[in-house]
GROMACS .gro file of C-alpha atoms in nm:
model
  370
    1LYS     CA    1  -1.763   2.363  -8.983
    2ILE     CA    2  -2.081   2.344  -8.774
    3ALA     CA    3  -2.412   2.267  -8.948
    4VAL     CA    4  -2.753   2.351  -8.800
    5LEU     CA    5  -3.036   2.141  -8.944
    6ARG     CA    6  -3.405   2.217  -8.975
    7GLU     CA    7  -3.602   1.981  -8.751
    8ARG     CA    8  -3.819   1.726  -8.934
    9ALA     CA    9  -3.992   1.550  -8.643
   10THR     CA   10  -4.370   1.601  -8.623
   11GLY     CA   11  -4.457   1.886  -8.387
   12GLU     CA   12  -4.094   1.988  -8.335
   13SER     CA   13  -4.077   2.368  -8.350
   14ARG     CA   14  -3.741   2.425  -8.180
   15VAL     CA   15  -3.402   2.489  -8.343
   16SER     CA   16  -3.057   2.391  -8.214
   17ALA     CA   17  -2.874   2.723  -8.264
   18SER     CA   18  -2.972   3.087  -8.212
   19PRO     CA   19  -2.817   3.397  -8.371
   20GLU     CA   20  -2.651   3.450  -8.029
   21THR     CA   21  -2.478   3.109  -8.032
   22VAL     CA   22  -2.392   3.137  -8.403
   23LYS     CA   23  -2.193   3.454  -8.325
   24LYS     CA   24  -2.019   3.281  -8.036
   25PHE     CA   25  -1.924   2.976  -8.246
   26ILE     CA   26  -1.778   3.205  -8.511
   27ALA     CA   27  -1.582   3.388  -8.238
   28LEU     CA   28  -1.428   3.050  -8.143
   29GLY     CA   29  -1.307   3.014  -8.503
   30ALA     CA   30  -1.576   2.787  -8.649
   31THR     CA   31  -1.779   2.850  -8.963
   32VAL     CA   32  -2.154   2.796  -8.925
   33ALA     CA   33  -2.403   2.687  -9.192
   34VAL     CA   34  -2.774   2.697  -9.111
   35GLU     CA   35  -3.028   2.509  -9.321
   36THR     CA   36  -3.279   2.738  -9.494
   37GLY     CA   37  -3.587   2.791  -9.276
   38ALA     CA   38  -3.438   2.614  -8.972
   39GLY     CA   39  -3.549   2.883  -8.726
   40ILE     CA   40  -3.884   2.992  -8.872
   41THR     CA   41  -4.100   2.797  -8.622
   42ALA     CA   42  -3.892   2.940  -8.333
   43SER     CA   43  -3.945   3.297  -8.463
   44ILE     CA   44  -3.589   3.328  -8.602
   45SER     CA   45  -3.559   3.434  -8.967
   46ASP     CA   46  -3.286   3.330  -9.211
   47GLU     CA   47  -3.187   3.698  -9.220
   48GLU     CA   48  -3.110   3.698  -8.847
   49TYR     CA   49  -2.876   3.402  -8.893
   50ARG     CA   50  -2.705   3.576  -9.186
   51ALA     CA   51  -2.665   3.892  -8.979
   52ALA     CA   52  -2.498   3.682  -8.708
   53GLY     CA   53  -2.243   3.558  -8.964
   54ALA     CA   54  -2.387   3.221  -9.064
   55GLU     CA   55  -2.418   3.090  -9.417
   56VAL     CA   56  -2.782   2.996  -9.486
   57ALA     CA   57  -2.814   2.715  -9.740
   58ASP     CA   58  -3.040   2.428  -9.846
   59ASN     CA   59  -2.754   2.182  -9.805
   60ALA     CA   60  -2.595   2.310  -9.485
   61VAL     CA   61  -2.457   1.967  -9.391
   62GLN     CA   62  -2.211   1.951  -9.685
   63GLY     CA   63  -1.856   1.931  -9.544
   64ALA     CA   64  -1.972   1.966  -9.182
   65ASP     CA   65  -1.753   1.841  -8.896
   66ILE     CA   66  -2.025   1.891  -8.632
   67VAL     CA   67  -2.401   1.864  -8.698
   68LEU     CA   68  -2.635   2.016  -8.438
   69GLY     CA   69  -2.996   1.913  -8.388
   70VAL     CA   70  -3.271   1.930  -8.128
   71GLN     CA   71  -3.377   1.575  -8.212
   72GLY     CA   72  -3.146   1.334  -8.390
   73PRO     CA   73  -3.146   1.381  -8.769
   74GLU     CA   74  -3.231   1.082  -8.986
   75PRO     CA   75  -2.909   0.927  -9.126
   76GLU     CA   76  -2.998   1.009  -9.490
   77LEU     CA   77  -3.001   1.381  -9.405
   78LEU     CA   78  -2.632   1.357  -9.311
   79ALA     CA   79  -2.507   1.267  -9.659
   80GLY     CA   80  -2.219   1.501  -9.739
   81ALA     CA   81  -2.103   1.552  -9.379
   82ASN     CA   82  -1.735   1.475  -9.321
   83PRO     CA   83  -1.632   1.121  -9.219
   84GLY     CA   84  -1.633   1.093  -8.839
   85ALA     CA   85  -1.850   1.407  -8.802
   86TRP     CA   86  -2.009   1.463  -8.460
   87ILE     CA   87  -2.388   1.445  -8.437
   88VAL     CA   88  -2.480   1.653  -8.130
   89ALA     CA   89  -2.850   1.645  -8.034
   90GLY     CA   90  -3.110   1.479  -7.815
   91LEU     CA   91  -3.080   1.135  -7.976
   92ASP     CA   92  -3.333   0.927  -7.775
   93PRO     CA   93  -3.080   0.638  -7.765
   94PHE     CA   94  -3.312   0.381  -7.606
   95GLY     CA   95  -3.617   0.467  -7.814
   96ARG     CA   96  -3.433   0.505  -8.147
   97ARG     CA   97  -3.168   0.235  -8.124
   98ALA     CA   98  -3.184   0.150  -8.496
   99ARG     CA   99  -3.097   0.511  -8.580
  100VAL     CA  100  -2.797   0.498  -8.344
  101ASP     CA  101  -2.680   0.182  -8.526
  102ALA     CA  102  -2.717   0.366  -8.857
  103TYR     CA  103  -2.498   0.653  -8.730
  104ALA     CA  104  -2.234   0.395  -8.635
  105ALA     CA  105  -2.254   0.226  -8.975
  106ALA     CA  106  -2.211   0.563  -9.147
  107GLY     CA  107  -1.898   0.633  -8.940
  108PHE     CA  108  -2.038   0.927  -8.740
  109GLU     CA  109  -1.963   1.001  -8.375
  110ALA     CA  110  -2.306   1.041  -8.215
  111LEU     CA  111  -2.317   1.241  -7.890
  112ALA     CA  112  -2.644   1.210  -7.695
  113MET     CA  113  -2.698   1.531  -7.501
  114GLU     CA  114  -2.957   1.368  -7.272
  115PHE     CA  115  -2.681   1.137  -7.138
  116MET     CA  116  -2.497   1.442  -6.999
  117PRO     CA  117  -2.383   1.346  -6.646
  118ARG     CA  118  -2.549   1.529  -6.358
  119ILE     CA  119  -2.230   1.692  -6.232
  120THR     CA  120  -2.170   2.055  -6.138
  121ARG     CA  121  -1.957   2.153  -6.436
  122ALA     CA  122  -2.206   2.004  -6.683
  123GLN     CA  123  -2.513   2.185  -6.545
  124SER     CA  124  -2.499   2.453  -6.813
  125MET     CA  125  -2.492   2.180  -7.082
  126ASP     CA  126  -2.790   1.984  -6.951
  127ILE     CA  127  -3.073   1.989  -7.210
  128LEU     CA  128  -3.304   1.781  -6.987
  129SER     CA  129  -3.297   2.050  -6.717
  130SER     CA  130  -3.336   2.351  -6.945
  131GLN     CA  131  -3.627   2.197  -7.136
  132SER     CA  132  -3.797   2.042  -6.829
  133ASN     CA  133  -3.800   2.382  -6.663
  134LEU     CA  134  -4.014   2.525  -6.945
  135ALA     CA  135  -4.226   2.208  -6.961
  136GLY     CA  136  -4.321   2.238  -6.592
  137TYR     CA  137  -4.425   2.599  -6.645
  138LYS     CA  138  -4.628   2.528  -6.960
  139ALA     CA  139  -4.804   2.227  -6.803
  140VAL     CA  140  -4.954   2.447  -6.531
  141LEU     CA  141  -5.067   2.712  -6.782
  142VAL     CA  142  -5.233   2.450  -7.004
  143ALA     CA  143  -5.405   2.291  -6.703
  144ALA     CA  144  -5.520   2.633  -6.577
  145ASN     CA  145  -5.661   2.707  -6.921
  146LEU     CA  146  -5.861   2.382  -6.933
  147TYR     CA  147  -5.980   2.414  -6.572
  148GLY     CA  148  -6.324   2.574  -6.563
  149ARG     CA  149  -6.252   2.778  -6.252
  150ALA     CA  150  -6.000   3.035  -6.126
  151PHE     CA  151  -5.669   2.946  -5.960
  152PRO     CA  152  -5.644   3.214  -5.688
  153MET     CA  153  -5.881   3.277  -5.401
  154MET     CA  154  -6.089   3.586  -5.485
  155MET     CA  155  -6.304   3.779  -5.241
  156THR     CA  156  -6.573   3.963  -5.431
  157ALA     CA  157  -6.894   4.147  -5.345
  158ALA     CA  158  -7.081   3.848  -5.488
  159GLY     CA  159  -6.901   3.603  -5.264
  160THR     CA  160  -6.569   3.422  -5.233
  161VAL     CA  161  -6.405   3.204  -5.498
  162SER     CA  162  -6.190   2.941  -5.325
  163ALA     CA  163  -5.835   2.869  -5.444
  164ALA     CA  164  -5.769   2.572  -5.672
  165LYS     CA  165  -5.583   2.278  -5.517
  166CYS     CA  166  -5.286   2.168  -5.730
  167PHE     CA  167  -5.084   1.850  -5.665
  168VAL     CA  168  -4.745   1.798  -5.834
  169MET     CA  169  -4.616   1.439  -5.854
  170GLY     CA  170  -4.242   1.419  -5.911
  171VAL     CA  171  -4.023   1.705  -5.791
  172GLY     CA  172  -3.742   1.720  -6.044
  173VAL     CA  173  -3.673   2.032  -6.249
  174ALA     CA  174  -4.017   2.022  -6.417
  175GLY     CA  175  -4.196   1.957  -6.089
  176LEU     CA  176  -4.023   2.243  -5.907
  177GLN     CA  177  -4.113   2.486  -6.185
  178ALA     CA  178  -4.473   2.355  -6.186
  179ILE     CA  179  -4.496   2.417  -5.809
  180ALA     CA  180  -4.359   2.771  -5.848
  181THR     CA  181  -4.592   2.852  -6.138
  182ALA     CA  182  -4.904   2.716  -5.966
  183ARG     CA  183  -4.812   2.914  -5.654
  184ARG     CA  184  -4.769   3.232  -5.858
  185LEU     CA  185  -5.115   3.177  -6.006
  186GLY     CA  186  -5.255   3.156  -5.653
  187ALA     CA  187  -5.328   2.785  -5.614
  188GLN     CA  188  -5.288   2.583  -5.294
  189VAL     CA  189  -5.002   2.354  -5.391
  190SER     CA  190  -4.886   2.018  -5.256
  191ALA     CA  191  -4.624   1.782  -5.399
  192THR     CA  192  -4.469   1.439  -5.358
  193ASP     CA  193  -4.161   1.251  -5.482
  194VAL     CA  194  -3.987   0.920  -5.417
  195ARG     CA  195  -3.674   1.104  -5.302
  196SER     CA  196  -3.716   1.220  -4.942
  197ALA     CA  197  -3.445   1.484  -5.001
  198THR     CA  198  -3.698   1.685  -5.206
  199LYS     CA  199  -3.913   1.758  -4.899
  200GLU     CA  200  -3.717   2.075  -4.818
  201GLN     CA  201  -3.729   2.192  -5.179
  202ILE     CA  202  -4.108   2.156  -5.180
  203GLN     CA  203  -4.137   2.356  -4.857
  204SER     CA  204  -3.897   2.624  -4.979
  205LEU     CA  205  -4.140   2.700  -5.263
  206GLY     CA  206  -4.431   2.735  -5.021
  207ALA     CA  207  -4.596   2.404  -5.105
  208LYS     CA  208  -4.699   2.118  -4.876
  209PRO     CA  209  -4.498   1.791  -4.897
  210ILE     CA  210  -4.704   1.469  -4.911
  211PHE     CA  211  -4.481   1.181  -4.794
  212VAL     CA  212  -4.516   0.841  -4.631
  213GLU     CA  213  -4.362   0.876  -4.286
  214SER     CA  214  -4.438   0.528  -4.155
  215VAL     CA  215  -4.211   0.325  -4.387
  216ALA     CA  216  -3.851   0.403  -4.295
  217GLY     CA  217  -3.515   0.365  -4.465
  218ILE     CA  218  -3.619   0.408  -4.826
  219GLU     CA  219  -3.437   0.642  -5.058
  220GLY     CA  220  -3.556   0.674  -5.414
  221GLU     CA  221  -3.238   0.845  -5.528
  222GLY     CA  222  -3.050   0.654  -5.797
  223ALA     CA  223  -2.721   0.725  -5.972
  224GLY     CA  224  -2.664   1.084  -6.072
  225GLY     CA  225  -2.962   1.226  -5.883
  226TYR     CA  226  -3.226   1.049  -6.093
  227ALA     CA  227  -3.523   0.873  -5.938
  228THR     CA  228  -3.527   0.493  -5.909
  229GLU     CA  229  -3.801   0.244  -5.831
  230MET     CA  230  -3.919   0.183  -5.474
  231SER     CA  231  -3.971  -0.127  -5.261
  232GLU     CA  232  -4.316  -0.290  -5.272
  233GLU     CA  233  -4.394  -0.195  -4.912
  234TYR     CA  234  -4.316   0.171  -4.977
  235GLN     CA  235  -4.508   0.173  -5.307
  236LYS     CA  236  -4.818   0.034  -5.135
  237ALA     CA  237  -4.806   0.289  -4.850
  238GLN     CA  238  -4.737   0.572  -5.093
  239ALA     CA  239  -5.024   0.464  -5.321
  240GLU     CA  240  -5.272   0.470  -5.030
  241LEU     CA  241  -5.161   0.815  -4.915
  242VAL     CA  242  -5.165   0.957  -5.266
  243SER     CA  243  -5.508   0.805  -5.342
  244ALA     CA  244  -5.664   0.982  -5.047
  245HIS     CA  245  -5.493   1.307  -5.145
  246ILE     CA  246  -5.577   1.297  -5.519
  247ALA     CA  247  -5.949   1.275  -5.446
  248LYS     CA  248  -5.937   1.628  -5.302
  249GLN     CA  249  -5.734   1.788  -5.585
  250ASP     CA  250  -5.849   2.008  -5.875
  251ILE     CA  251  -5.527   1.997  -6.078
  252VAL     CA  252  -5.267   1.720  -6.083
  253ILE     CA  253  -4.936   1.752  -6.273
  254THR     CA  254  -4.729   1.432  -6.312
  255THR     CA  255  -4.362   1.455  -6.410
  256ALA     CA  256  -4.206   1.117  -6.323
  257LEU     CA  257  -3.957   0.967  -6.567
  258ILE     CA  258  -3.694   0.694  -6.525
  259PRO     CA  259  -3.418   0.719  -6.792
  260GLY     CA  260  -3.432   0.437  -7.047
  261ARG     CA  261  -3.752   0.284  -6.908
  262ALA     CA  262  -4.123   0.331  -6.953
  263ALA     CA  263  -4.265   0.606  -6.731
  264PRO     CA  264  -4.389   0.473  -6.394
  265ARG     CA  265  -4.768   0.453  -6.357
  266LEU     CA  266  -4.871   0.699  -6.084
  267ILE     CA  267  -5.246   0.745  -6.131
  268SER     CA  268  -5.494   0.466  -6.204
  269ASP     CA  269  -5.837   0.490  -6.361
  270ALA     CA  270  -5.989   0.414  -6.019
  271GLN     CA  271  -5.808   0.715  -5.869
  272ILE     CA  272  -5.924   0.941  -6.152
  273ALA     CA  273  -6.282   0.834  -6.074
  274THR     CA  274  -6.249   0.974  -5.719
  275MET     CA  275  -6.166   1.326  -5.844
  276LYS     CA  276  -6.425   1.602  -5.880
  277PRO     CA  277  -6.575   1.650  -6.227
  278GLY     CA  278  -6.403   1.942  -6.401
  279SER     CA  279  -6.061   1.856  -6.255
  280VAL     CA  280  -5.757   1.846  -6.486
  281ILE     CA  281  -5.458   1.610  -6.495
  282TYR     CA  282  -5.151   1.701  -6.702
  283ASP     CA  283  -4.925   1.404  -6.781
  284LEU     CA  284  -4.577   1.533  -6.864
  285ALA     CA  285  -4.453   1.177  -6.920
  286VAL     CA  286  -4.711   1.095  -7.187
  287ALA     CA  287  -4.448   1.039  -7.460
  288GLN     CA  288  -4.275   0.767  -7.251
  289GLY     CA  289  -4.595   0.572  -7.192
  290GLY     CA  290  -4.749   0.809  -6.939
  291ASN     CA  291  -4.782   0.836  -6.561
  292VAL     CA  292  -5.162   0.842  -6.592
  293GLU     CA  293  -5.379   0.550  -6.701
  294GLY     CA  294  -5.560   0.644  -7.023
  295SER     CA  295  -5.354   0.951  -7.116
  296VAL     CA  296  -5.301   0.991  -7.494
  297PRO     CA  297  -5.018   1.197  -7.649
  298ASP     CA  298  -5.137   1.536  -7.781
  299GLN     CA  299  -5.501   1.477  -7.695
  300VAL     CA  300  -5.737   1.590  -7.420
  301VAL     CA  301  -5.917   1.277  -7.299
  302GLU     CA  302  -6.211   1.302  -7.063
  303LYS     CA  303  -6.265   1.022  -6.809
  304HIS     CA  304  -6.511   1.032  -6.519
  305GLY     CA  305  -6.555   1.404  -6.593
  306VAL     CA  306  -6.180   1.467  -6.550
  307LYS     CA  307  -5.974   1.608  -6.838
  308ILE     CA  308  -5.643   1.427  -6.894
  309VAL     CA  309  -5.397   1.614  -7.114
  310GLY     CA  310  -5.035   1.576  -7.218
  311TYR     CA  311  -4.827   1.712  -7.503
  312SER     CA  312  -4.572   1.461  -7.626
  313ASN     CA  313  -4.326   1.750  -7.668
  314THR     CA  314  -4.421   2.022  -7.418
  315PRO     CA  315  -4.109   2.245  -7.462
  316ALA     CA  316  -4.191   2.277  -7.835
  317HIS     CA  317  -4.499   2.476  -7.730
  318LEU     CA  318  -4.263   2.751  -7.610
  319PRO     CA  319  -4.031   2.733  -7.913
  320ALA     CA  320  -3.853   3.069  -7.889
  321ASP     CA  321  -3.739   3.033  -7.527
  322ALA     CA  322  -3.689   2.657  -7.551
  323SER     CA  323  -3.464   2.705  -7.857
  324ALA     CA  324  -3.264   2.985  -7.692
  325LEU     CA  325  -3.190   2.766  -7.388
  326PHE     CA  326  -3.123   2.451  -7.592
  327ALA     CA  327  -2.885   2.641  -7.821
  328ARG     CA  328  -2.695   2.771  -7.516
  329ASN     CA  329  -2.668   2.418  -7.375
  330LEU     CA  330  -2.503   2.304  -7.700
  331TYR     CA  331  -2.274   2.608  -7.714
  332ASN     CA  332  -2.173   2.568  -7.348
  333PHE     CA  333  -2.088   2.204  -7.418
  334LEU     CA  334  -1.880   2.256  -7.733
  335SER     CA  335  -1.705   2.571  -7.610
  336ALA     CA  336  -1.604   2.404  -7.281
  337PHE     CA  337  -1.396   2.152  -7.480
  338TRP     CA  338  -1.273   2.386  -7.756
  339ASP     CA  339  -0.903   2.339  -7.826
  340LYS     CA  340  -0.768   2.662  -7.977
  341GLU     CA  341  -0.462   2.496  -8.134
  342GLN     CA  342  -0.663   2.223  -8.306
  343GLY     CA  343  -0.949   2.462  -8.387
  344LYS     CA  344  -1.211   2.212  -8.269
  345PRO     CA  345  -1.354   2.063  -7.950
  346VAL     CA  346  -1.170   1.771  -7.786
  347LEU     CA  347  -1.372   1.578  -7.526
  348ASP     CA  348  -1.242   1.457  -7.190
  349GLU     CA  349  -1.314   1.108  -7.058
  350GLU     CA  350  -1.573   1.186  -6.792
  351ILE     CA  351  -1.821   1.366  -7.017
  352GLY     CA  352  -1.705   1.212  -7.346
  353ASN     CA  353  -1.757   0.853  -7.233
  354ALA     CA  354  -2.095   0.937  -7.079
  355ILE     CA  355  -2.251   1.090  -7.391
  356ARG     CA  356  -2.066   0.921  -7.681
  357LEU     CA  357  -2.287   0.656  -7.841
  358THR     CA  358  -2.089   0.566  -8.154
  359GLN     CA  359  -1.725   0.588  -8.264
  360GLY     CA  360  -1.510   0.417  -8.526
  361GLY     CA  361  -1.806   0.245  -8.692
  362LYS     CA  362  -1.956   0.085  -8.382
  363VAL     CA  363  -2.176   0.151  -8.081
  364VAL     CA  364  -1.949   0.219  -7.781
  365ASN     CA  365  -2.178   0.345  -7.503
  366GLU     CA  366  -2.197   0.111  -7.201
  367ARG     CA  367  -2.560   0.202  -7.128
  368LEU     CA  368  -2.659   0.080  -7.474
  369LEU     CA  369  -2.429  -0.225  -7.473
  370GLY     CA  370  -2.525  -0.329  -7.119
   0.00000   0.00000   0.00000
């Protein structure tokens, strides 16, 4: 039995299963119970879940073997789930360690979807990628909305409007989508990243790469394709180059995150002061401490005439699409390991050991124990 819970976190409008994935789970042989009202904020009615074959109930978790969530449910909401039930969600293991310990104490097997390894066969299960893609898109739209000018160059009888200059810092999934979106809106786009391998990706989207060429032999690529921290020499050279570049920009989008650590500081108050009044900075890392000095979650702060904005949960501002993609990530994950004979999923070592946080009453994940 798979249970789908209504999200309780402030500002969380997504849901972890869609009518499409409910049908597919039932086709695998599972029964699905959806908590009443779970999909309302993502524009999915209880009726749509019923039509897909789910049971809709206030206490969906009763007797569940697998509990799905977007964010990790509080342990008290899991009362009535079967002993050893899987909790499959974005669990924020570093930020919510006490909750992970509570899952262990309650005997649940907690599976953190954001620990999914960056390997080819797990791409379709990767919630960070699917949600970052939408976040990069939304960040540009929000910035464009707050910016008091147009994005594209326009030649009119009354004169020419020059194109906005947009700078994207951090070229992961969110950054690439931000570049593409800003380009589609007609901005002049440039981008930078600590990983030199991203230079070609930036150019392939029609944007200009901004990289330090003078400091050689530095690769900011860590394990699994994530960014790591740079040497002091490189950081200093990069900071000087970026400072000169930021002063000329109208829109800056920052996307840099390091798993399990506070977000790296990319833009200082002094750099903000060099930007033109009316410019906009969108800090996609605001929930992890922020890339931008002075950014505040879910607020538009004005400093030196520059608007600094960041939603702490950007994908939740596109709840219907974000939920559809998230739900598919969870379905792709569980279905890939579905054992027809046992009528349930059975994990392999490579992915199982990477995402499993708790088992047999204790915390077992090396990243949390290390």
